[in-house]
Short mmCIF file of C-alpha atoms in Angstrom, two decimals:
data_model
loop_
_atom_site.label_atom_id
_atom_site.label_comp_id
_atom_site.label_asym_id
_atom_site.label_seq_id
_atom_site.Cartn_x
_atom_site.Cartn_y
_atom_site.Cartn_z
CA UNK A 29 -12.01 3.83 -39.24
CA UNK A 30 -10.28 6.29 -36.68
CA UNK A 31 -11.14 4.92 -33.48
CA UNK A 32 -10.19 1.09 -35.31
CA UNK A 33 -6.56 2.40 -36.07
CA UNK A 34 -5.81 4.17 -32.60
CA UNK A 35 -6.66 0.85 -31.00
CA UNK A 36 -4.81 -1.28 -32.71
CA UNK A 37 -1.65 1.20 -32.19
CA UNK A 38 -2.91 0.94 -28.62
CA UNK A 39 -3.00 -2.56 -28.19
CA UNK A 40 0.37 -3.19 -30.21
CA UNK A 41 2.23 -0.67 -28.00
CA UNK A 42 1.01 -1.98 -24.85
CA UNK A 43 1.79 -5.64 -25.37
CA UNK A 44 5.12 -3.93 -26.57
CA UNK A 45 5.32 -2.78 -23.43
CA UNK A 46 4.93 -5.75 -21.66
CA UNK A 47 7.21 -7.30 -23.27
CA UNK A 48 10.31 -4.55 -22.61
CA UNK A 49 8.39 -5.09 -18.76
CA UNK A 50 9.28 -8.78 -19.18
CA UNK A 51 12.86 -8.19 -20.28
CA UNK A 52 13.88 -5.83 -17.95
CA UNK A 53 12.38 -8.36 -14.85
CA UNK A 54 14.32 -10.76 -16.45
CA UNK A 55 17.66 -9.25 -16.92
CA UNK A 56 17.94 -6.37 -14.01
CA UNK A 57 20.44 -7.19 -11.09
CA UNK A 58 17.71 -5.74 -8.96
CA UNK A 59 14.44 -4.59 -8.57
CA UNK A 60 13.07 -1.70 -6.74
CA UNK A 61 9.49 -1.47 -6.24
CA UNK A 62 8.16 2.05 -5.10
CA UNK A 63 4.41 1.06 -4.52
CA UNK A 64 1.35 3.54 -3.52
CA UNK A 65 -1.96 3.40 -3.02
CA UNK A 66 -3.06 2.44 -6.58
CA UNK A 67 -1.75 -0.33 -6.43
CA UNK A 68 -3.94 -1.57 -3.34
CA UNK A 69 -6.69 -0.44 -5.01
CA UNK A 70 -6.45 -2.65 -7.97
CA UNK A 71 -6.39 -5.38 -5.36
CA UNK A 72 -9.89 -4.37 -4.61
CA UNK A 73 -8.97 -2.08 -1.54
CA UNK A 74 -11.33 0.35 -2.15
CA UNK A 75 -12.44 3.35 0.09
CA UNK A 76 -16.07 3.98 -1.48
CA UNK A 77 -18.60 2.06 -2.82
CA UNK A 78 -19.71 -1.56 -2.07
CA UNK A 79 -17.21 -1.97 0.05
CA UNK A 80 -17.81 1.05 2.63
CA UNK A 81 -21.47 0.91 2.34
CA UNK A 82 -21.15 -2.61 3.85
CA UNK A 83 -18.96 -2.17 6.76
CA UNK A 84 -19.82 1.34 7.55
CA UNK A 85 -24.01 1.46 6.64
CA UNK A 86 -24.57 3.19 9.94
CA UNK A 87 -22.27 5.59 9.99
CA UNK A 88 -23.37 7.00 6.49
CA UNK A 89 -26.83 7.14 7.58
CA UNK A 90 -25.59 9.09 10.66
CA UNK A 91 -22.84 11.34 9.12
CA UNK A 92 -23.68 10.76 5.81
CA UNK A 93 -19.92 9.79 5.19
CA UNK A 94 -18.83 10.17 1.38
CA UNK A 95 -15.68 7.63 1.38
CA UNK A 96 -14.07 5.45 4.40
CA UNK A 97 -11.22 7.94 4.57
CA UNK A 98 -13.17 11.12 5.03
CA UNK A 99 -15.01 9.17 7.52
CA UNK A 100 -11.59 8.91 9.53
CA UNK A 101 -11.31 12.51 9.92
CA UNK A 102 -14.53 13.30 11.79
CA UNK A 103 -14.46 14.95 15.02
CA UNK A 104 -16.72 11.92 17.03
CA UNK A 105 -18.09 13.27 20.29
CA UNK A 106 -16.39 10.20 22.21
CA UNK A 107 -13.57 8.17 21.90
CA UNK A 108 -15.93 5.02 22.19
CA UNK A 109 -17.13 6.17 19.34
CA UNK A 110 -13.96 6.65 17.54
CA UNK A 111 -12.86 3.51 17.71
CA UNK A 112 -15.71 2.23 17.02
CA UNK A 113 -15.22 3.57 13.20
CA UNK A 114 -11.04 3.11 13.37
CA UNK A 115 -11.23 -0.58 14.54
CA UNK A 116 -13.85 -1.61 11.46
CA UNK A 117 -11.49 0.82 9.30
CA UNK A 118 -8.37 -0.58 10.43
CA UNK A 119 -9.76 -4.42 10.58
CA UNK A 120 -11.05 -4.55 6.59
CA UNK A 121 -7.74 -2.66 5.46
CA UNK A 122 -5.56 -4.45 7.70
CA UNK A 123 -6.34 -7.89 8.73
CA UNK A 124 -8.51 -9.14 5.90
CA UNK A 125 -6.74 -9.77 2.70
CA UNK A 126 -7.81 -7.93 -0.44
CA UNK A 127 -10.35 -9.56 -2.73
CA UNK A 128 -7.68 -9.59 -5.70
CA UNK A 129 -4.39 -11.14 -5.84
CA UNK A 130 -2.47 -8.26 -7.41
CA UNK A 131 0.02 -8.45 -5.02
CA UNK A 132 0.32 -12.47 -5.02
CA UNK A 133 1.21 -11.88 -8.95
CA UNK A 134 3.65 -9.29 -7.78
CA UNK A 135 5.60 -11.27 -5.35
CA UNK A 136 5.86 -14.10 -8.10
CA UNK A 137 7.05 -11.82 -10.48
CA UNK A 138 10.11 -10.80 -8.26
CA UNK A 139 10.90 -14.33 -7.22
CA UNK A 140 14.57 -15.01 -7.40
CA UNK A 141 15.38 -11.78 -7.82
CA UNK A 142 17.21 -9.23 -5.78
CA UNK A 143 14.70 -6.78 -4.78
CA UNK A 144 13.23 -3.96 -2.33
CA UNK A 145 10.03 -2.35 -1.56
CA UNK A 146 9.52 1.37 -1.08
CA UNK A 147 5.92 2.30 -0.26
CA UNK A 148 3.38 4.78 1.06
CA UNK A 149 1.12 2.24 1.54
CA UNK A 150 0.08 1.21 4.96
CA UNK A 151 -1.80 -2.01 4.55
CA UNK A 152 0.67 -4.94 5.46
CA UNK A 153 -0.29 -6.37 1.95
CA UNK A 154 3.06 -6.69 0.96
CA UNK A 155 3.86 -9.36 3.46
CA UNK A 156 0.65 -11.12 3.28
CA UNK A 157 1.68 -11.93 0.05
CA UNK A 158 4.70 -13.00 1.28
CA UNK A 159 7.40 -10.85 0.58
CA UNK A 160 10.43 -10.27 2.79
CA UNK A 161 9.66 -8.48 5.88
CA UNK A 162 13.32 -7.57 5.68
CA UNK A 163 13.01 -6.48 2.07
CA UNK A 164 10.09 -3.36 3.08
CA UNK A 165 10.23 -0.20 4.09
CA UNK A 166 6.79 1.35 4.98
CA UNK A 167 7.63 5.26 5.16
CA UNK A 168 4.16 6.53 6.37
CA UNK A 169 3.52 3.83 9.18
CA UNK A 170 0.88 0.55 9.24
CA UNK A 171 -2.36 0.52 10.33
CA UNK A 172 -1.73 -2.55 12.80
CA UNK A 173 0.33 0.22 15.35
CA UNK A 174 -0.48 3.02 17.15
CA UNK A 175 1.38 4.94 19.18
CA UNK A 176 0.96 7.67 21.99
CA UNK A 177 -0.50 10.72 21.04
CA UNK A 178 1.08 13.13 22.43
CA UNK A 179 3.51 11.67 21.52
CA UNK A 180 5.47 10.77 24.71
CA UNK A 181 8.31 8.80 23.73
CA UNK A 182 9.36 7.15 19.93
CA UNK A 183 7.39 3.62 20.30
CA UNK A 184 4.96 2.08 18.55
CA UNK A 185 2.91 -0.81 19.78
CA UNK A 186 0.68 -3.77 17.92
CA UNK A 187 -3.26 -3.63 17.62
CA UNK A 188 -3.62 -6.86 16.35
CA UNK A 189 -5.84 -8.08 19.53
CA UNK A 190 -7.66 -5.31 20.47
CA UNK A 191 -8.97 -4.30 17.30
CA UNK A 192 -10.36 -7.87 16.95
CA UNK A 193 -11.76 -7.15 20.62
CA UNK A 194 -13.35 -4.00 19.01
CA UNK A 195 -14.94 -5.58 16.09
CA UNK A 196 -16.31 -8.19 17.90
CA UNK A 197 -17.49 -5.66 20.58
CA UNK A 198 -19.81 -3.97 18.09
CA UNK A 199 -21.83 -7.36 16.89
CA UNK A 200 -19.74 -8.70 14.23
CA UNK A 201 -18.21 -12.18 13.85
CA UNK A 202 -14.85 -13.01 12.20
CA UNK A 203 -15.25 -15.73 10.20
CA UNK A 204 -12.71 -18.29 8.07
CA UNK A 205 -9.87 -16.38 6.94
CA UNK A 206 -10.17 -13.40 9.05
CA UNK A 207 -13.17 -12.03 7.08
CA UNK A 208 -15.61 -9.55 8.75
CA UNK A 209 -19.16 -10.89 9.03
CA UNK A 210 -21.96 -9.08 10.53
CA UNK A 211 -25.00 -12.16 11.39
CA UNK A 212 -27.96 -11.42 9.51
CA UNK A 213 -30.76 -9.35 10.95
CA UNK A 214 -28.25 -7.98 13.27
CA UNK A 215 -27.67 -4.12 13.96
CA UNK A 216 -24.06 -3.01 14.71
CA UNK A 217 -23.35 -1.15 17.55
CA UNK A 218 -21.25 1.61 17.06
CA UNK A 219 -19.26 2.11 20.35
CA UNK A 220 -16.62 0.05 21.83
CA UNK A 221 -16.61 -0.52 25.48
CA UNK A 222 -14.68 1.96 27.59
CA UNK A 223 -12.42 -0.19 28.43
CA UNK A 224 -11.21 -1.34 25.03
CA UNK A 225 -9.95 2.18 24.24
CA UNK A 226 -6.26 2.79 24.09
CA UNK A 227 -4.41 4.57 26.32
CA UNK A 228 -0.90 4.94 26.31
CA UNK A 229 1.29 2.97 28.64
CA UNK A 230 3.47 5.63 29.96
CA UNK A 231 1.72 8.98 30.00
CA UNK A 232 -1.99 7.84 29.99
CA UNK A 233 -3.10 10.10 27.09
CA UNK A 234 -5.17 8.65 23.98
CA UNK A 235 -3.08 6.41 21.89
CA UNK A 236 -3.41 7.12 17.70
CA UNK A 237 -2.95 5.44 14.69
CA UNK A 238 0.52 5.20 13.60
CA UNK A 239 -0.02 6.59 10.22
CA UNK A 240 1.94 9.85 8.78
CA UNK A 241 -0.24 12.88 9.52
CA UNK A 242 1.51 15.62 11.10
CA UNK A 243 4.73 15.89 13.08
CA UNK A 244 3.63 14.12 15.80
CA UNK A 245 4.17 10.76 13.61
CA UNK A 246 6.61 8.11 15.36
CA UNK A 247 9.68 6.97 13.93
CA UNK A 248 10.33 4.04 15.92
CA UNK A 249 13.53 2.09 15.82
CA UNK A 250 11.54 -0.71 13.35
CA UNK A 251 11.41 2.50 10.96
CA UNK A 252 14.67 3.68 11.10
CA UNK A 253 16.08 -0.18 10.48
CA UNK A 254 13.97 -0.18 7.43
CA UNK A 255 15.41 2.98 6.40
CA UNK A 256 18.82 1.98 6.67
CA UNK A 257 18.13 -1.51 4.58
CA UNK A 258 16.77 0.32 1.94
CA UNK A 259 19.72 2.86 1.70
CA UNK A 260 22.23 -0.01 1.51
CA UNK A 261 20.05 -1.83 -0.66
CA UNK A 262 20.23 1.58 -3.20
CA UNK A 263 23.69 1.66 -2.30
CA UNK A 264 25.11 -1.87 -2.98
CA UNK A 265 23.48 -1.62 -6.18
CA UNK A 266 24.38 1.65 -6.99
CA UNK A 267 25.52 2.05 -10.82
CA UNK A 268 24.29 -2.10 -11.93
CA UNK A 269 21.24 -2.48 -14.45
CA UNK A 270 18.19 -1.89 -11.86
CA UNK A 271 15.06 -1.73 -12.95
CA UNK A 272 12.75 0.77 -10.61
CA UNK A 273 9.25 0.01 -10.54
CA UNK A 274 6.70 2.24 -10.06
CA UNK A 275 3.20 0.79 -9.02
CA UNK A 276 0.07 3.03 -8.81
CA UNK A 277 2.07 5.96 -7.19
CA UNK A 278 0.05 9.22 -7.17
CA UNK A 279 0.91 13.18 -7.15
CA UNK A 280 0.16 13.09 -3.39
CA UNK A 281 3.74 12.68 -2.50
CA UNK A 282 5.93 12.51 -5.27
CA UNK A 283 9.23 13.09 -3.23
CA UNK A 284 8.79 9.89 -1.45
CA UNK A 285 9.06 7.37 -4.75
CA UNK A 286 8.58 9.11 -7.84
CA UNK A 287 10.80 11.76 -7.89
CA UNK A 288 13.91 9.73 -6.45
CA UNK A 289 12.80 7.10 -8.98
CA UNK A 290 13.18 9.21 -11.69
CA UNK A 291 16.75 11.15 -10.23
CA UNK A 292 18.17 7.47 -9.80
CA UNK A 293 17.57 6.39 -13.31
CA UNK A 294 18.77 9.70 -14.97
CA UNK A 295 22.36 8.75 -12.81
CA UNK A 296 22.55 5.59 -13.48
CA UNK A 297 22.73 4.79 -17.70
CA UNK A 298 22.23 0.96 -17.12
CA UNK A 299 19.01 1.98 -14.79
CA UNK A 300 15.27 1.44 -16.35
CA UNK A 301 12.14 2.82 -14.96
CA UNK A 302 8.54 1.36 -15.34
CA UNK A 303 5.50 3.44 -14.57
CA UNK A 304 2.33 1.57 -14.26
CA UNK A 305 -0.54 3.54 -13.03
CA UNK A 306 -4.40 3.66 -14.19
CA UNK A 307 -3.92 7.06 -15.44
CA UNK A 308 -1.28 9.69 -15.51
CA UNK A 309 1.92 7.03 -16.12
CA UNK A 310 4.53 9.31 -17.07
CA UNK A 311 8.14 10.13 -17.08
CA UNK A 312 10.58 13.42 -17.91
CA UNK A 313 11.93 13.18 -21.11
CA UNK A 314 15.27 12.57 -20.10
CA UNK A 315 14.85 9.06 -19.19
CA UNK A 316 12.18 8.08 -21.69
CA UNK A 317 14.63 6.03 -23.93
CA UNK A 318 15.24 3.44 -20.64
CA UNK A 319 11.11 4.08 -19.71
CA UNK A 320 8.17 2.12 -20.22
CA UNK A 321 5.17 3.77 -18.91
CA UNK A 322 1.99 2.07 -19.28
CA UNK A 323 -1.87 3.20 -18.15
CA UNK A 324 -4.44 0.90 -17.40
CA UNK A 325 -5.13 -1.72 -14.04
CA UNK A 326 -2.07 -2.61 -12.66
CA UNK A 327 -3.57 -6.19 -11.77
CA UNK A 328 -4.70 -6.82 -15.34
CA UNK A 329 -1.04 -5.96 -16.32
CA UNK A 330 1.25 -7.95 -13.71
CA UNK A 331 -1.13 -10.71 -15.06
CA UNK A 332 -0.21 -10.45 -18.60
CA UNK A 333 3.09 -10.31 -17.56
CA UNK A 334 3.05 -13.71 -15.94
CA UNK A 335 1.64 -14.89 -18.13
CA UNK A 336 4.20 -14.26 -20.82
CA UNK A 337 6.72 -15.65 -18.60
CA UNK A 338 5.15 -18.86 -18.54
CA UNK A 339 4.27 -19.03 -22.32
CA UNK A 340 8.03 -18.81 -22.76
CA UNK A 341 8.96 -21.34 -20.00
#
């Protein structure tokens, strides 16, 4: 009799919550979407599991890798080798499109509206799904650049090419729409040629990934653009009904979205914030009359929110 009631106060509140969702999409000025790794995950992103075990079979049975990322950190004895892993990593999480199309429902969701993206995430999925490239700002890089090492100077240069050199290098075979097929029977190799391994132009030294890590992470002048159209976005806006969307954002680093989030609703009384997150969705208590904070998969919720749009069409 227990567990009956607390669901059905469950389910009530959370299609209440879709519907405030709803409203607030449909009557902000603006949107601001603070996005983080969650939410690439619902798309089917994932770092363990299925997914690694196919790509990366050989390297678990050499390293015994737990997860993709962990895999990333490992001291290889050659560069060959290193690429070898980062090319595969950077391929699946980069140039292949996720197998779910959270952030297809997103962009839809946002259509016709005045809106900006804030996110950690570093998997071009935003603009695959075709929002604005001049509408992002990606604050801890992309895995299609890489940059010198060292580094040597602020510049950050495109991988597109040589990572599909890479891949194909090692025995696989992209097929139709960029996915990553391995023939059957066959048995990756897990070098790269010598050749194919990045070097920066100017100062010869290893290039890296272009991904926040330490202070040797490049700021190019892409970044700093992005920066600045965000801050006039926040600006322009600043004191109109904007609703700030949170998608999937973890406690990794909460000064990048969520704490700002939550600082720019408490100033602004006509502001709303939305939390959706599979666990943890939360806010301080001094916003959480203009809040809606809902846990579960943020895919299965943009859904029902589209699809209460178009019921009331």
């Amino acid at each position: 009799m227990f567990l009956r009631t607390a669901t059905m106060k469950s389910t009530n509140a959370c299609c209440d919550d879709i519907a405030r969702l709803k409203q607030e999409l449909d009557t902000a000025d603006a949107v601001v979407i603070g996005a983080g790794s969650g939410l690439s995950t619902s798309a089917g992103f994932t770092y363990t599991g299925q997914r690694f075990e196919q790509y990366f079979g050989d390297f678990i049975a050499k390293y015994g890798f737990q997860d993709m990322y962990s895999g990333g950190f490992y001291p290889f004895d050659s560069l060959e080798e290193h690429w070898a892993y980062w090319s595969r990593y950077i391929y699946i999480n980069r140039y292949m499109n996720p197998p779910k199309p959270v952030y297809q429902d997103l962009f839809q969701l946002v259509q016709g509206k005045d809106y900006f993206v804030l996110t950690t995430n570093v998997d071009h999925c935003f603009q695959k799904a075709g929002f604005d490239k001049q509408r992002l700002f990606y604050t801890q890089g992309d895995y299609g650049r890489w940059q010198c090492s060292r580094p040597c100077h602020q510049k950050t240069y495109d991988n597109g090419e040589i990572i599909r050199q890479m891949v194909e290098a090692q025995g696989f075979v992209i097929g139709p729409e960029s996915a990553l097929e391995l023939p059957e029977g066959a048995v990756p190799g897990m070098t790269v040629p010598a050749g194919l391994v990045p070097r920066c132009p100017v100062c010869g030294a290893p290039m890296s990934m272009n991904l926040r890590a330490d202070d040797t992470f490049v700021e190019d002048n892409g970044w700093h653009t992005a920066a600045r159209r965000y801050e006039e976005f926040i600006r322009c806006h600043e004191g109109e009904h904007i609703l700030f969307l949170e998608l999937g954002v973890g406690g990794n680093t909460p000064v990048i979205i969520k704490y700002p989030f939550w600082r720019m609703t408490y100033q602004n009384p006509r502001a709303a914030y939305a939390c959706i997150n599979l666990t943890e969705a939360y806010c301080p208590k001094e916003i959480a009359k203009r809040a809606i904070c809902i846990e579960g998969d943020i895919g299965s919720v943009l859904k029902k929110v589209r699809e209460s749009m178009r019921w009331r069409q």
